[in-house]
Backbone as a printed PyTorch tensor [residue, N CA C, xyz], in Angstrom:
tensor([[[  1.0170,  -1.1240,   0.1570],
         [ -0.0680,  -0.1560,   0.0200],
         [  1.2860,   1.3050,  -0.3910]],

        [[  0.8570,   1.9490,  -0.9000],
         [  1.4240,   3.2090,  -1.0300],
         [  0.5590,   4.3920,  -0.0840]],

        [[  1.4700,   4.9260,   0.6450],
         [  1.2350,   6.2720,   1.5140],
         [  1.0730,   7.4780,   1.2730]],

        [[ -0.0100,   8.2610,   1.7730],
         [ -0.0080,   9.6240,   1.0410],
         [  0.9050,  10.5000,   1.7670]],

        [[  1.3940,  11.2330,   0.9360],
         [  2.1740,  12.0150,   1.5480],
         [  1.7210,  13.0320,   2.4160]],

        [[  2.1820,  13.7800,   3.4870],
         [  1.8130,  14.8880,   4.1660],
         [  1.4630,  16.1920,   3.1240]],

        [[  0.4760,  16.7940,   3.3200],
         [  0.2940,  18.1230,   2.6660],
         [ -0.3120,  17.7280,   1.4720]],

        [[ -0.5780,  16.4590,   0.8550],
         [ -0.9500,  16.1400,  -0.5010],
         [ -2.6500,  16.1100,  -0.0860]],

        [[ -3.3500,  17.0840,  -1.3510],
         [ -4.6860,  16.9150,  -1.0460],
         [ -5.2410,  15.7180,  -1.8660]],

        [[ -6.2610,  14.8230,  -1.1580],
         [ -6.9790,  13.7220,  -1.5910],
         [ -8.4140,  13.7650,  -1.7350]],

        [[ -8.9340,  13.0270,  -1.9220],
         [-10.6730,  12.8760,  -1.9900],
         [-11.3330,  12.0220,  -0.9920]],

        [[-12.1730,  12.5160,   0.1420],
         [-12.7630,  12.0020,   0.6250],
         [-14.1450,  11.8650,   0.0660]],

        [[-14.6570,  10.5570,  -0.2920],
         [-15.8400,  10.2040,  -0.7520],
         [-16.6550,   9.5300,  -0.0350]],

        [[-18.2170,   9.8710,  -0.0050],
         [-18.9530,   9.2020,   0.5070],
         [-19.7430,   8.4890,  -0.8150]],

        [[-19.4420,   7.2000,  -0.4540],
         [-19.9760,   6.2000,  -1.6490],
         [-21.2320,   5.2870,  -1.0330]],

        [[-22.3600,   5.5370,  -1.5920],
         [-23.6260,   4.9670,  -1.1510],
         [-24.2540,   3.9300,  -2.5220]],

        [[-24.2120,   2.7750,  -1.9510],
         [-24.7430,   1.6920,  -3.1030],
         [-23.6660,   1.7620,  -3.9510]],

        [[-22.7950,   1.9280,  -3.8010],
         [-21.4460,   1.6990,  -4.8580],
         [-21.2330,   2.7510,  -6.1270]],

        [[-22.1360,   3.9290,  -5.4650],
         [-21.9070,   5.1850,  -6.3580],
         [-21.4710,   6.2630,  -5.2730]],

        [[-20.6330,   7.3270,  -6.0110],
         [-20.1820,   8.6530,  -5.2380],
         [-21.1570,   9.3470,  -5.1390]],

        [[-21.5790,   9.8500,  -3.6520],
         [-22.8000,  10.4050,  -3.3420],
         [-22.2160,  12.2730,  -2.7940]],

        [[-20.9780,  12.2990,  -2.5310],
         [-20.3470,  13.5410,  -1.8330],
         [-18.9060,  13.2100,  -2.2570]],

        [[-18.3120,  14.1170,  -2.7350],
         [-16.7610,  14.1460,  -2.8250],
         [-16.0760,  15.3340,  -2.1870]],

        [[-15.1850,  15.5430,  -1.0030],
         [-14.6650,  16.6810,  -0.4680],
         [-13.1170,  16.3870,  -0.8240]],

        [[-12.5950,  17.2510,  -1.1710],
         [-11.1200,  17.4200,  -1.0690],
         [-10.6490,  17.8380,   0.6300]],

        [[ -9.5950,  16.8860,   0.8990],
         [ -9.2680,  17.1380,   2.1930],
         [ -7.2240,  16.8340,   2.2690]],

        [[ -6.8820,  17.7440,   2.9160],
         [ -5.5980,  17.8240,   3.1360],
         [ -4.8820,  16.3570,   4.0460]],

        [[ -3.7510,  15.7170,   3.2890],
         [ -3.1930,  14.7320,   4.1530],
         [ -2.3150,  15.5070,   5.4390]],

        [[ -2.7080,  15.2350,   6.6300],
         [ -1.8850,  15.6790,   7.9050],
         [ -0.7800,  14.5510,   8.2560]],

        [[ -1.4210,  13.1640,   8.1120],
         [ -0.4190,  12.0260,   8.3900],
         [ -0.8190,  10.8140,   7.9480]],

        [[  0.1990,   9.9560,   7.6510],
         [ -0.4560,   8.7490,   6.8930],
         [  0.6870,   7.6590,   7.1040]],

        [[  0.4720,   6.6710,   8.3590],
         [  1.0850,   5.5580,   8.6330],
         [  0.6770,   4.5810,   8.2890]],

        [[ -0.4560,   4.3860,   7.4880],
         [ -0.8750,   2.8910,   6.6590],
         [ -2.1590,   2.7680,   7.6220]],

        [[ -1.9900,   2.4300,   9.2860],
         [ -2.8020,   2.3850,  10.1190],
         [ -3.6910,   3.4100,  10.5190]],

        [[ -3.2670,   4.3170,  10.6440],
         [ -3.5420,   5.5190,  10.8680],
         [ -3.4530,   7.0040,   9.4460]],

        [[ -4.8890,   7.4020,   9.2110],
         [ -4.9110,   8.2570,   7.9370],
         [ -5.3930,   9.5350,   8.8350]],

        [[ -4.6860,  10.6930,   8.6340],
         [ -5.2860,  11.7410,   9.5700],
         [ -5.4800,  13.2690,   8.3310]],

        [[ -6.5470,  13.4660,   8.1770],
         [ -6.5860,  14.4550,   7.2960],
         [ -7.3410,  15.9780,   7.5340]],

        [[ -7.6080,  16.9480,   7.1140],
         [ -7.3380,  18.3300,   7.4100],
         [ -9.0280,  18.7730,   6.4160]],

        [[ -9.8170,  19.0150,   6.9720],
         [-10.7550,  19.6190,   6.1140],
         [-11.3720,  20.9770,   6.2830]],

        [[-10.6070,  22.4230,   5.4740],
         [-10.8090,  23.2320,   5.9270],
         [-11.8420,  24.1700,   5.6680]],

        [[-12.4220,  25.0620,   6.4350],
         [-13.7370,  25.9010,   6.1040],
         [-13.3880,  26.4370,   4.6090]],

        [[-14.5200,  26.5800,   3.7670],
         [-14.3610,  26.6860,   2.4540],
         [-14.0940,  26.1570,   1.5830]],

        [[-14.2060,  24.6600,   1.9230],
         [-13.4390,  23.8040,   1.2240],
         [-14.8480,  23.2740,   0.4310]],

        [[-14.8860,  23.2270,  -1.1710],
         [-15.9780,  23.2960,  -1.7050],
         [-16.3140,  21.5350,  -1.5210]],

        [[-17.9030,  21.1550,  -1.5310],
         [-18.2430,  19.9090,  -1.2720],
         [-18.9510,  20.1090,  -2.9180]],

        [[-18.7440,  18.7300,  -3.3620],
         [-18.9940,  18.1100,  -4.9510],
         [-20.1270,  16.8960,  -4.7440]],

        [[-21.4590,  17.2280,  -5.5760],
         [-22.4400,  16.1450,  -5.3370],
         [-22.9930,  15.9020,  -6.5850]],

        [[-22.3190,  14.6240,  -7.0790],
         [-23.0110,  14.0280,  -8.2720],
         [-23.9890,  13.5240,  -8.2010]],

        [[-24.7330,  13.7510,  -9.6470],
         [-26.1150,  12.8700,  -9.7020],
         [-26.1210,  11.8040,  -8.9730]],

        [[-27.2890,  11.2020,  -8.4580],
         [-26.8570,   9.7230,  -7.5730],
         [-28.5380,   8.8630,  -7.8070]],

        [[-28.7680,   7.8900,  -8.2630],
         [-29.8940,   7.4200,  -8.0660],
         [-30.8030,   7.3100,  -6.9510]],

        [[-30.1200,   7.6350,  -5.8250],
         [-30.7810,   7.1500,  -4.4970],
         [-31.6370,   8.5470,  -4.1340]],

        [[-30.8410,   9.9350,  -4.8250],
         [-31.2270,  11.1170,  -4.6730],
         [-30.4940,  11.9310,  -3.9380]],

        [[-30.8120,  13.4480,  -3.7320],
         [-29.7480,  14.3550,  -3.4590],
         [-28.9930,  13.5950,  -1.8050]],

        [[-27.9420,  13.9580,  -1.6060],
         [-27.1630,  14.1220,  -0.5690],
         [-27.9880,  15.0260,   0.4580]],

        [[-27.9070,  14.6910,   1.6650],
         [-28.4720,  15.2310,   2.8850],
         [-27.9670,  16.9310,   2.9540]],

        [[-26.5480,  17.1380,   2.5930],
         [-25.8990,  18.6030,   2.6640],
         [-26.0250,  19.2090,   1.1880]],

        [[-26.7440,  18.4200,   0.1020],
         [-26.7240,  18.9520,  -1.1420],
         [-27.4760,  20.4080,  -1.3200]],

        [[-26.7130,  21.3240,  -1.9190],
         [-27.3010,  22.8670,  -1.9840],
         [-26.3650,  23.5560,  -0.8570]],

        [[-25.2860,  23.0030,  -0.1260],
         [-24.3730,  23.9080,   0.4010],
         [-23.0320,  23.6280,  -0.4650]],

        [[-22.5460,  24.7020,  -0.8510],
         [-21.3720,  24.5340,  -1.8630],
         [-20.2960,  24.2420,  -0.9890]],

        [[-20.0040,  24.6200,   0.0950],
         [-18.7520,  24.9470,   0.6850],
         [-19.1350,  24.3330,   2.2650]],

        [[-18.0480,  23.5440,   2.5660],
         [-18.1190,  23.2740,   4.2590],
         [-17.7180,  24.5780,   4.8870]],

        [[-18.8400,  25.0100,   6.1600],
         [-18.9070,  26.3270,   6.4290],
         [-19.0670,  25.8590,   8.2030]],

        [[-18.3980,  27.0890,   9.1610],
         [-19.0670,  27.0120,  10.4620],
         [-17.7420,  26.3910,  11.2700]],

        [[-16.9180,  25.6580,  10.4340],
         [-15.4940,  25.0700,  11.1840],
         [-14.7680,  24.5590,  10.3430]],

        [[-13.5460,  23.9110,  11.0010],
         [-12.7010,  23.2310,  10.1580],
         [-12.5650,  21.8920,  10.8860]],

        [[-12.1040,  21.2850,  10.4290],
         [-11.7140,  19.7380,  11.0270],
         [-10.7450,  19.1800,  10.5790]],

        [[-10.2090,  18.1530,  11.7320],
         [ -9.0580,  17.2100,  11.7880],
         [ -9.7190,  16.0340,  12.0750]],

        [[ -9.4040,  14.9760,  10.6660],
         [-10.4730,  13.9730,  10.8330],
         [ -9.3650,  12.9380,  11.1800]],

        [[ -9.2120,  11.9320,  11.9480],
         [ -8.4990,  10.5900,  11.9600],
         [ -9.1850,   9.2670,  11.9110]],

        [[ -8.5960,   8.7070,  11.2070],
         [ -9.2410,   7.2290,  10.4920],
         [ -8.3870,   6.1550,  11.1520]],

        [[ -8.6470,   5.3280,  11.6360],
         [ -7.7020,   3.7630,  12.1810],
         [ -8.4070,   2.8470,  11.1690]],

        [[ -7.4610,   2.1510,  10.4700],
         [ -7.9050,   1.1530,   9.5820],
         [ -8.8140,   0.1860,  10.0630]],

        [[-10.0980,  -0.1630,   9.6100],
         [-10.7130,  -1.2500,  10.4130],
         [-12.1270,  -0.9620,  11.0150]],

        [[-11.9730,   0.5980,  11.6090],
         [-12.6450,   1.0310,  12.4450],
         [-14.1410,   1.3740,  11.6760]],

        [[-15.2620,   1.1180,  12.0760],
         [-16.3400,   2.0170,  11.6080],
         [-16.8140,   3.2770,  12.0720]],

        [[-15.4140,   4.1190,  12.3710],
         [-16.0990,   5.4070,  12.7380],
         [-14.6640,   6.0340,  12.4930]],

        [[-14.7260,   7.4590,  12.8410],
         [-13.4090,   8.4220,  12.6950],
         [-14.0770,   9.6320,  13.6280]],

        [[-12.6310,  10.0730,  14.0170],
         [-12.7880,  11.2260,  15.0990],
         [-12.7420,  12.3830,  14.4660]],

        [[-13.4100,  13.5280,  14.5790],
         [-13.2460,  14.7690,  13.9060],
         [-12.9210,  15.5660,  15.1060]],

        [[-11.8970,  16.5410,  15.2450],
         [-11.7570,  17.2890,  15.7710],
         [-12.2000,  18.7230,  15.4460]],

        [[-13.0770,  19.4910,  16.0740],
         [-13.6650,  21.0460,  15.5120],
         [-12.9750,  21.9080,  15.9060]],

        [[-12.6140,  23.0040,  15.1240],
         [-12.0660,  24.1790,  15.2440],
         [-13.0170,  25.3540,  14.3320]],

        [[-12.8430,  26.2600,  15.6290],
         [-13.7920,  27.6230,  15.0460],
         [-12.9650,  28.4650,  15.0390]],

        [[-12.1690,  29.2210,  14.0360],
         [-11.3840,  30.4580,  13.9240],
         [ -9.8090,  30.0670,  14.5990]],

        [[ -9.7820,  29.0020,  14.2840],
         [ -9.0030,  28.2240,  14.9490],
         [ -8.7310,  27.4590,  16.2470]],

        [[ -9.6230,  27.8220,  16.9830],
         [ -9.7290,  27.4910,  18.3720],
         [-10.5060,  26.0820,  18.6480]],

        [[ -9.6130,  24.7690,  19.1900],
         [-10.6830,  23.6120,  19.3210],
         [-11.7850,  23.7460,  20.0090]],

        [[-12.8340,  22.9670,  19.7350],
         [-14.0090,  22.9670,  20.1400],
         [-14.3380,  21.7780,  20.8020]],

        [[-13.6840,  20.5270,  20.2900],
         [-14.4470,  19.4970,  20.9340],
         [-14.2780,  18.5720,  19.9420]],

        [[-14.1610,  16.6550,  20.3620],
         [-14.4540,  15.8750,  19.2090],
         [-15.7020,  15.3540,  18.9820]],

        [[-15.3670,  14.8430,  17.5430],
         [-16.7950,  14.2260,  17.5880],
         [-16.3990,  12.8100,  16.8480]],

        [[-17.0680,  12.1030,  17.3560],
         [-17.1070,  10.5480,  16.8140],
         [-18.1940,  10.3190,  16.0180]],

        [[-17.7820,  10.1570,  14.5220],
         [-18.5460,   9.9340,  13.5500],
         [-18.3320,   8.4100,  12.9030]],

        [[-19.9180,   7.8830,  13.2090],
         [-19.7820,   6.4440,  12.8680],
         [-20.2570,   6.3800,  11.1710]],

        [[-19.4610,   5.2960,  10.6440],
         [-19.2300,   5.5650,   9.2130],
         [-18.8250,   4.4690,   8.8720]],

        [[-18.8020,   3.8900,   7.5970],
         [-18.0550,   2.5100,   7.0510],
         [-16.5760,   2.9330,   7.2150]],

        [[-16.0020,   1.5300,   7.6590],
         [-14.6620,   1.8620,   7.2850],
         [-14.0810,   2.4970,   6.3920]],

        [[-12.7900,   3.2190,   6.4580],
         [-12.4110,   3.8360,   5.4850],
         [-11.7710,   3.0010,   4.3000]],

        [[-11.8790,   2.7740,   3.2280],
         [-11.3270,   2.2140,   1.9910],
         [-10.5720,   3.0140,   0.9780]],

        [[ -9.2890,   2.8170,   0.7560],
         [ -8.2370,   3.4870,   0.2280],
         [ -8.4800,   3.3260,  -1.4030]],

        [[ -8.1900,   4.3290,  -2.0020],
         [ -8.0670,   4.1340,  -3.6040],
         [ -6.9400,   5.3690,  -4.0150]],

        [[ -6.5760,   5.2720,  -5.0720],
         [ -5.2630,   5.8320,  -5.5000],
         [ -5.2760,   7.0280,  -5.2380]],

        [[ -6.4930,   8.1320,  -5.3160],
         [ -6.4970,   9.2910,  -4.7860],
         [ -7.2510,  10.1030,  -3.4130]],

        [[ -7.3690,   8.8010,  -2.9860],
         [ -8.1770,   9.0280,  -1.3340],
         [ -8.7570,   8.1000,  -0.7610]],

        [[-10.0760,   8.1350,  -0.1590],
         [-10.6210,   6.9190,   0.3340],
         [-11.9680,   7.1020,   0.4210]],

        [[-12.7410,   5.8450,   0.6810],
         [-14.4580,   5.7980,   0.5560],
         [-14.8300,   5.6190,   1.8440]],

        [[-16.0730,   6.0880,   2.2440],
         [-16.5470,   5.7000,   3.4050],
         [-18.1150,   6.0880,   3.0710]],

        [[-18.9800,   6.1530,   4.0050],
         [-20.6530,   6.7680,   3.9200],
         [-20.8040,   6.7080,   5.7120]],

        [[-21.6590,   7.9290,   5.7150],
         [-22.0790,   8.1940,   6.9160],
         [-23.1560,   7.0940,   7.7470]],

        [[-22.9590,   7.1240,   8.9090],
         [-24.1380,   5.9400,   9.1040],
         [-24.7830,   6.4660,  10.4110]],

        [[-25.0020,   8.0220,  10.4550],
         [-25.8040,   8.8630,  11.2200],
         [-25.5720,   9.2120,  12.6500]],

        [[-25.8940,   8.2620,  13.4650],
         [-25.4910,   8.3610,  15.0180],
         [-23.7400,   8.8010,  15.3860]],

        [[-23.7230,   9.6260,  16.0960],
         [-22.5580,  10.4300,  16.4600],
         [-22.3150,  10.5650,  18.1570]],

        [[-21.2660,  10.8520,  18.3150],
         [-20.9380,  11.0110,  19.8980],
         [-20.0810,  12.4550,  19.8980]],

        [[-20.5070,  13.2060,  20.5720],
         [-19.7660,  14.7300,  20.8600],
         [-19.3420,  14.5260,  22.1510]],

        [[-17.9410,  15.4900,  22.1800],
         [-17.4220,  15.1640,  23.2190],
         [-16.8440,  16.9620,  23.5850]],

        [[-17.9920,  17.5610,  24.2570],
         [-17.4840,  18.8360,  24.0850],
         [-15.8730,  19.3170,  24.9650]],

        [[-15.1950,  19.9650,  24.2750],
         [-14.0310,  20.4000,  24.6510],
         [-12.8820,  19.2700,  24.9370]],

        [[-12.9830,  18.1360,  23.9540],
         [-12.3670,  17.0330,  24.6080],
         [-12.3340,  16.4960,  25.9010]],

        [[-13.4230,  16.9160,  27.0410],
         [-13.1810,  16.7340,  28.0270],
         [-13.7260,  15.1000,  28.6810]],

        [[-13.8380,  14.8320,  29.9240],
         [-13.9250,  13.6100,  30.0480],
         [-15.7430,  13.2340,  29.6940]],

        [[-16.7320,  14.3550,  29.5390],
         [-18.0960,  13.9520,  29.2410],
         [-18.3800,  13.9750,  28.1090]],

        [[-19.2480,  12.8730,  27.7800],
         [-19.7510,  13.1750,  26.2190],
         [-20.9390,  12.7590,  26.3250]],

        [[-21.6790,  12.8260,  24.9310],
         [-23.1570,  12.7360,  24.8310],
         [-23.5680,  12.2130,  23.4580]],

        [[-24.4600,  11.6440,  23.4670],
         [-25.0630,  10.9660,  22.0070],
         [-25.5300,  12.1840,  21.2970]],

        [[-25.5010,  11.8120,  20.0040],
         [-26.3680,  12.6710,  19.0290],
         [-26.8030,  12.0630,  18.1030]],

        [[-28.0600,  12.3650,  16.9180],
         [-28.6560,  11.7420,  16.3250],
         [-28.8220,  10.1330,  16.1620]],

        [[-29.0960,   9.7640,  17.4630],
         [-29.2820,   8.1700,  18.0040],
         [-30.3870,   7.7180,  16.8140]],

        [[-31.3040,   8.6020,  16.4360],
         [-32.4320,   8.2540,  15.9310],
         [-32.4920,   8.0490,  14.5120]],

        [[-31.3960,   8.6010,  13.8670],
         [-31.0590,   8.6770,  12.6620],
         [-30.7780,   7.3550,  11.8470]],

        [[-30.5580,   6.2510,  12.8260],
         [-30.1610,   5.2070,  12.4290],
         [-31.3130,   4.3760,  11.9140]],

        [[-32.4770,   4.3240,  12.6410],
         [-33.5440,   3.9140,  12.3250],
         [-34.1870,   4.6420,  11.0860]],

        [[-33.9270,   5.6500,  10.7280],
         [-34.3690,   6.5080,   9.6280],
         [-33.6550,   5.9630,   8.4170]],

        [[-32.2750,   5.9030,   8.5890],
         [-31.3170,   5.3130,   7.2830],
         [-31.7820,   3.6790,   6.8100]],

        [[-32.6090,   3.0880,   7.6440],
         [-33.1000,   1.7620,   7.2830],
         [-34.1400,   1.8370,   6.6780]],

        [[-35.1490,   2.6660,   7.3210],
         [-36.2920,   3.1620,   6.6800],
         [-36.3200,   3.5420,   5.2000]],

        [[-35.1450,   4.6960,   5.0800],
         [-34.7780,   5.3270,   3.6880],
         [-34.2720,   4.1280,   3.0000]],

        [[-33.6690,   3.3110,   3.1420],
         [-33.1830,   1.9710,   2.4810],
         [-31.2570,   2.6160,   2.5640]],

        [[-30.9190,   3.4020,   3.1530],
         [-29.4530,   3.7070,   3.2040],
         [-28.4930,   2.6450,   3.9580]],

        [[-29.4360,   1.9670,   4.8490],
         [-28.5020,   0.6350,   5.5900],
         [-30.0580,  -0.1390,   5.6610]],

        [[-29.3530,  -1.3170,   5.7480],
         [-29.8010,  -2.8220,   6.0460],
         [-30.0010,  -2.7740,   7.4400]],

        [[-30.8300,  -3.7880,   8.0680],
         [-31.0130,  -4.2960,   9.3710],
         [-29.6280,  -4.5790,   9.9820]],

        [[-28.9810,  -5.5250,   9.1040],
         [-27.6580,  -6.0410,   9.5670],
         [-26.7840,  -4.9600,   9.8680]],

        [[-26.8750,  -4.0970,   8.6760],
         [-25.7200,  -2.8020,   9.1320],
         [-25.8580,  -2.0230,  10.2740]],

        [[-27.2390,  -1.9400,  10.1010],
         [-27.3780,  -1.1660,  11.4580],
         [-27.2220,  -1.5580,  13.0170]],

        [[-27.4470,  -3.0910,  12.6130],
         [-27.0240,  -4.0600,  14.0200],
         [-25.7010,  -3.5590,  14.2500]],

        [[-24.7810,  -3.6440,  13.2860],
         [-23.4980,  -3.5590,  13.1620],
         [-22.8250,  -2.2050,  13.6240]],

        [[-23.7490,  -1.3970,  13.2120],
         [-23.5520,  -0.0270,  13.8130],
         [-23.7450,   0.4000,  15.4470]],

        [[-24.8570,  -0.2540,  15.9470],
         [-24.7580,  -0.1010,  17.3330],
         [-24.1180,  -1.0980,  17.8760]],

        [[-23.3000,  -2.1100,  17.3520],
         [-22.5200,  -2.6240,  17.7930],
         [-20.7040,  -1.8730,  18.5000]],

        [[-20.9190,  -1.2080,  17.3370],
         [-19.5850,  -0.1760,  17.2790],
         [-19.7590,   0.6440,  18.0940]],

        [[-21.1540,   1.6430,  18.1860],
         [-21.3410,   2.3440,  19.3670],
         [-21.1780,   2.1970,  20.6890]],

        [[-21.2810,   0.8420,  20.8080],
         [-21.1860,   0.4750,  22.3310],
         [-19.8750,   0.3080,  22.8120]],

        [[-19.1830,  -0.5400,  21.5950],
         [-17.6640,  -0.6710,  21.8170],
         [-16.8890,   0.8570,  22.1730]],

        [[-17.1390,   1.8920,  21.2150],
         [-16.6170,   3.1810,  21.2150],
         [-17.3670,   3.6030,  22.9170]],

        [[-18.3450,   3.8170,  23.4320],
         [-18.9130,   4.3190,  24.4290],
         [-18.4160,   3.7470,  25.4780]],

        [[-18.1450,   2.3010,  25.6510],
         [-17.5080,   1.7450,  26.6280],
         [-16.0220,   2.1980,  27.0870]],

        [[-15.6590,   2.2310,  25.6240],
         [-13.8750,   3.2390,  25.8530],
         [-14.0130,   4.0690,  26.5540]],

        [[-14.9720,   4.9880,  26.1600],
         [-14.9180,   6.4680,  26.3670],
         [-14.9970,   6.2750,  27.9910]],

        [[-15.8710,   5.6200,  28.6690],
         [-16.4950,   5.1770,  29.7510],
         [-15.0680,   5.0830,  30.6910]],

        [[-14.2490,   4.1200,  30.1530],
         [-12.7290,   3.6030,  30.4960],
         [-12.0340,   4.7170,  30.4270]],

        [[-12.2740,   5.7590,  29.9400],
         [-11.3640,   6.8220,  29.1790],
         [-10.2960,   6.3330,  28.7460]],

        [[-10.6330,   5.4000,  27.7220],
         [ -9.5300,   5.0720,  26.2940],
         [ -9.8180,   5.7270,  25.1630]],

        [[ -8.9370,   6.5280,  24.9800],
         [ -8.8570,   7.2550,  23.7220],
         [ -7.8030,   7.1470,  22.9070]],

        [[ -7.5310,   6.2090,  22.1540],
         [ -6.4960,   6.0270,  20.9730],
         [ -5.9360,   7.0130,  20.2580]],

        [[ -7.1090,   8.3990,  19.9090],
         [ -6.8110,   9.3780,  19.2020],
         [ -6.2140,  10.3750,  19.8410]],

        [[ -5.6340,  10.4110,  21.4280],
         [ -5.4800,  11.3560,  22.2190],
         [ -4.1100,  11.7940,  21.7700]],

        [[ -3.0140,  11.1470,  21.1220],
         [ -1.9070,  12.0040,  20.1710],
         [ -2.2820,  13.2500,  19.7190]],

        [[ -3.5020,  13.3380,  19.1630],
         [ -3.7840,  14.1700,  18.4300],
         [ -4.2480,  15.4540,  19.1600]],

        [[ -4.3370,  15.3080,  20.3240],
         [ -4.9400,  16.4870,  21.0320],
         [ -4.1610,  17.3000,  21.2920]],

        [[ -4.5690,  18.5530,  21.2340],
         [ -3.8300,  19.9500,  20.9140],
         [ -2.9610,  20.0940,  19.5420]],

        [[ -3.4190,  19.3090,  18.4620],
         [ -2.9850,  19.6170,  17.4410],
         [ -3.8250,  20.8670,  16.9890]],

        [[ -3.1040,  21.7290,  15.8940],
         [ -3.2960,  22.9650,  15.2430],
         [ -3.2210,  23.0010,  13.7280]],

        [[ -4.1380,  23.5510,  13.1300],
         [ -3.7160,  23.5770,  11.7300],
         [ -2.9230,  24.6800,  11.6640]],

        [[ -2.3180,  24.0950,  10.3670],
         [ -1.0970,  25.1050,   9.7810],
         [ -1.9880,  26.4200,   8.9180]],

        [[ -1.9030,  27.3560,   9.8300],
         [ -2.5610,  28.5140,   8.9080],
         [ -2.1230,  28.9700,   7.8270]],

        [[ -0.8000,  28.5530,   7.1730],
         [ -0.5660,  28.9070,   5.5930],
         [ -0.8990,  27.8400,   4.7100]],

        [[ -1.6810,  27.0830,   5.1710],
         [ -2.5920,  25.9640,   4.2220],
         [ -3.4680,  26.4820,   3.2950]],

        [[ -3.2530,  26.5430,   2.0880],
         [ -4.7610,  27.3820,   1.2490],
         [ -5.6740,  25.9850,   1.2850]],

        [[ -6.7820,  26.7910,   1.0620],
         [ -8.4350,  25.9430,   0.9210],
         [ -8.2320,  25.4150,  -0.3040]],

        [[ -8.3850,  23.8400,  -0.4060],
         [ -8.3560,  23.4000,  -1.9500],
         [ -9.4230,  23.8890,  -2.7240]],

        [[ -9.3160,  24.0800,  -3.8250],
         [-10.1560,  24.6430,  -4.7270],
         [-10.9670,  23.5430,  -5.3480]],

        [[-10.5610,  22.4310,  -5.2900],
         [-11.6850,  21.3400,  -5.8410],
         [-11.4510,  21.0650,  -6.9760]],

        [[-10.7530,  21.4930,  -7.8400],
         [-10.6660,  21.3180,  -9.6210],
         [-10.0010,  20.1870,  -9.7470]],

        [[ -9.3060,  19.4330,  -9.1040],
         [ -8.7780,  18.1890,  -9.3770],
         [ -9.5470,  17.0120,  -9.0110]],

        [[-10.5670,  17.2150,  -8.0070],
         [-11.2820,  16.4090,  -7.0950],
         [-12.4810,  16.6100,  -8.3770]],

        [[-13.0700,  17.5510,  -8.6970],
         [-14.0510,  17.7590,  -9.6170],
         [-13.9470,  16.9930, -10.8240]],

        [[-12.3580,  17.1210, -11.4390],
         [-11.8150,  16.3800, -12.6040],
         [-12.2210,  14.9200, -12.4880]],

        [[-11.5310,  14.4050, -11.3860],
         [-11.5260,  13.0150, -11.0670],
         [-13.2090,  12.5040, -10.8480]],

        [[-13.8590,  13.3170, -10.1680],
         [-15.4760,  12.6450, -10.0150],
         [-16.0030,  12.6070, -11.3630]],

        [[-16.1050,  13.7350, -12.2010],
         [-16.9660,  13.5610, -13.4790],
         [-16.2230,  12.4010, -14.4180]],

        [[-14.6350,  12.3830, -14.5240],
         [-14.3360,  11.1780, -15.1880],
         [-14.6600,  10.0370, -15.0090]],

        [[-14.7760,   9.8970, -13.5900],
         [-15.4730,   8.4480, -13.3320],
         [-17.0510,   8.2360, -13.2330]],

        [[-17.7470,   9.1850, -13.7690],
         [-19.1910,   9.1610, -13.6120],
         [-19.7570,   8.7670, -15.0560]]])
């Protein structure tokens, strides 16, 4: 497996039922093979190709706004960790339950599973977010019931680890984005997206 070089802009794609639903250019911060860390800057374009399932929930939003994100992915995990920054200041961790990241030549693929955990300020207290979304995704046909059961199993593992104060992502606490990094313009991502559609 070829590692992504730090500083490289790659594509984070949400792939639903075998087709890209959303593509977002993100900057590589670190890649060890087992752990891939990327940065989603405020103002980054969001790209939505036509999809037979219908529009992505964020469709109509041309850019990522309101925050910037450090996204930490560990191979095999059905979740990633998102550190939120507003005006450069860290505001908390978000456990985003999603399909395990699958790499390809220019990035990686995943898809959101609805439920999340919010850890305000990165402190010891945490709270569930959007728990009802999993059932809605099953009803809408985005998840099968077996997939939903696997999502709940993963959430319980993460919640138990948080209760034990086990956080494998703790080396990334205190990280700050490089203010000189330009916001990706999305042109390369757009070209790849529409070349493959």
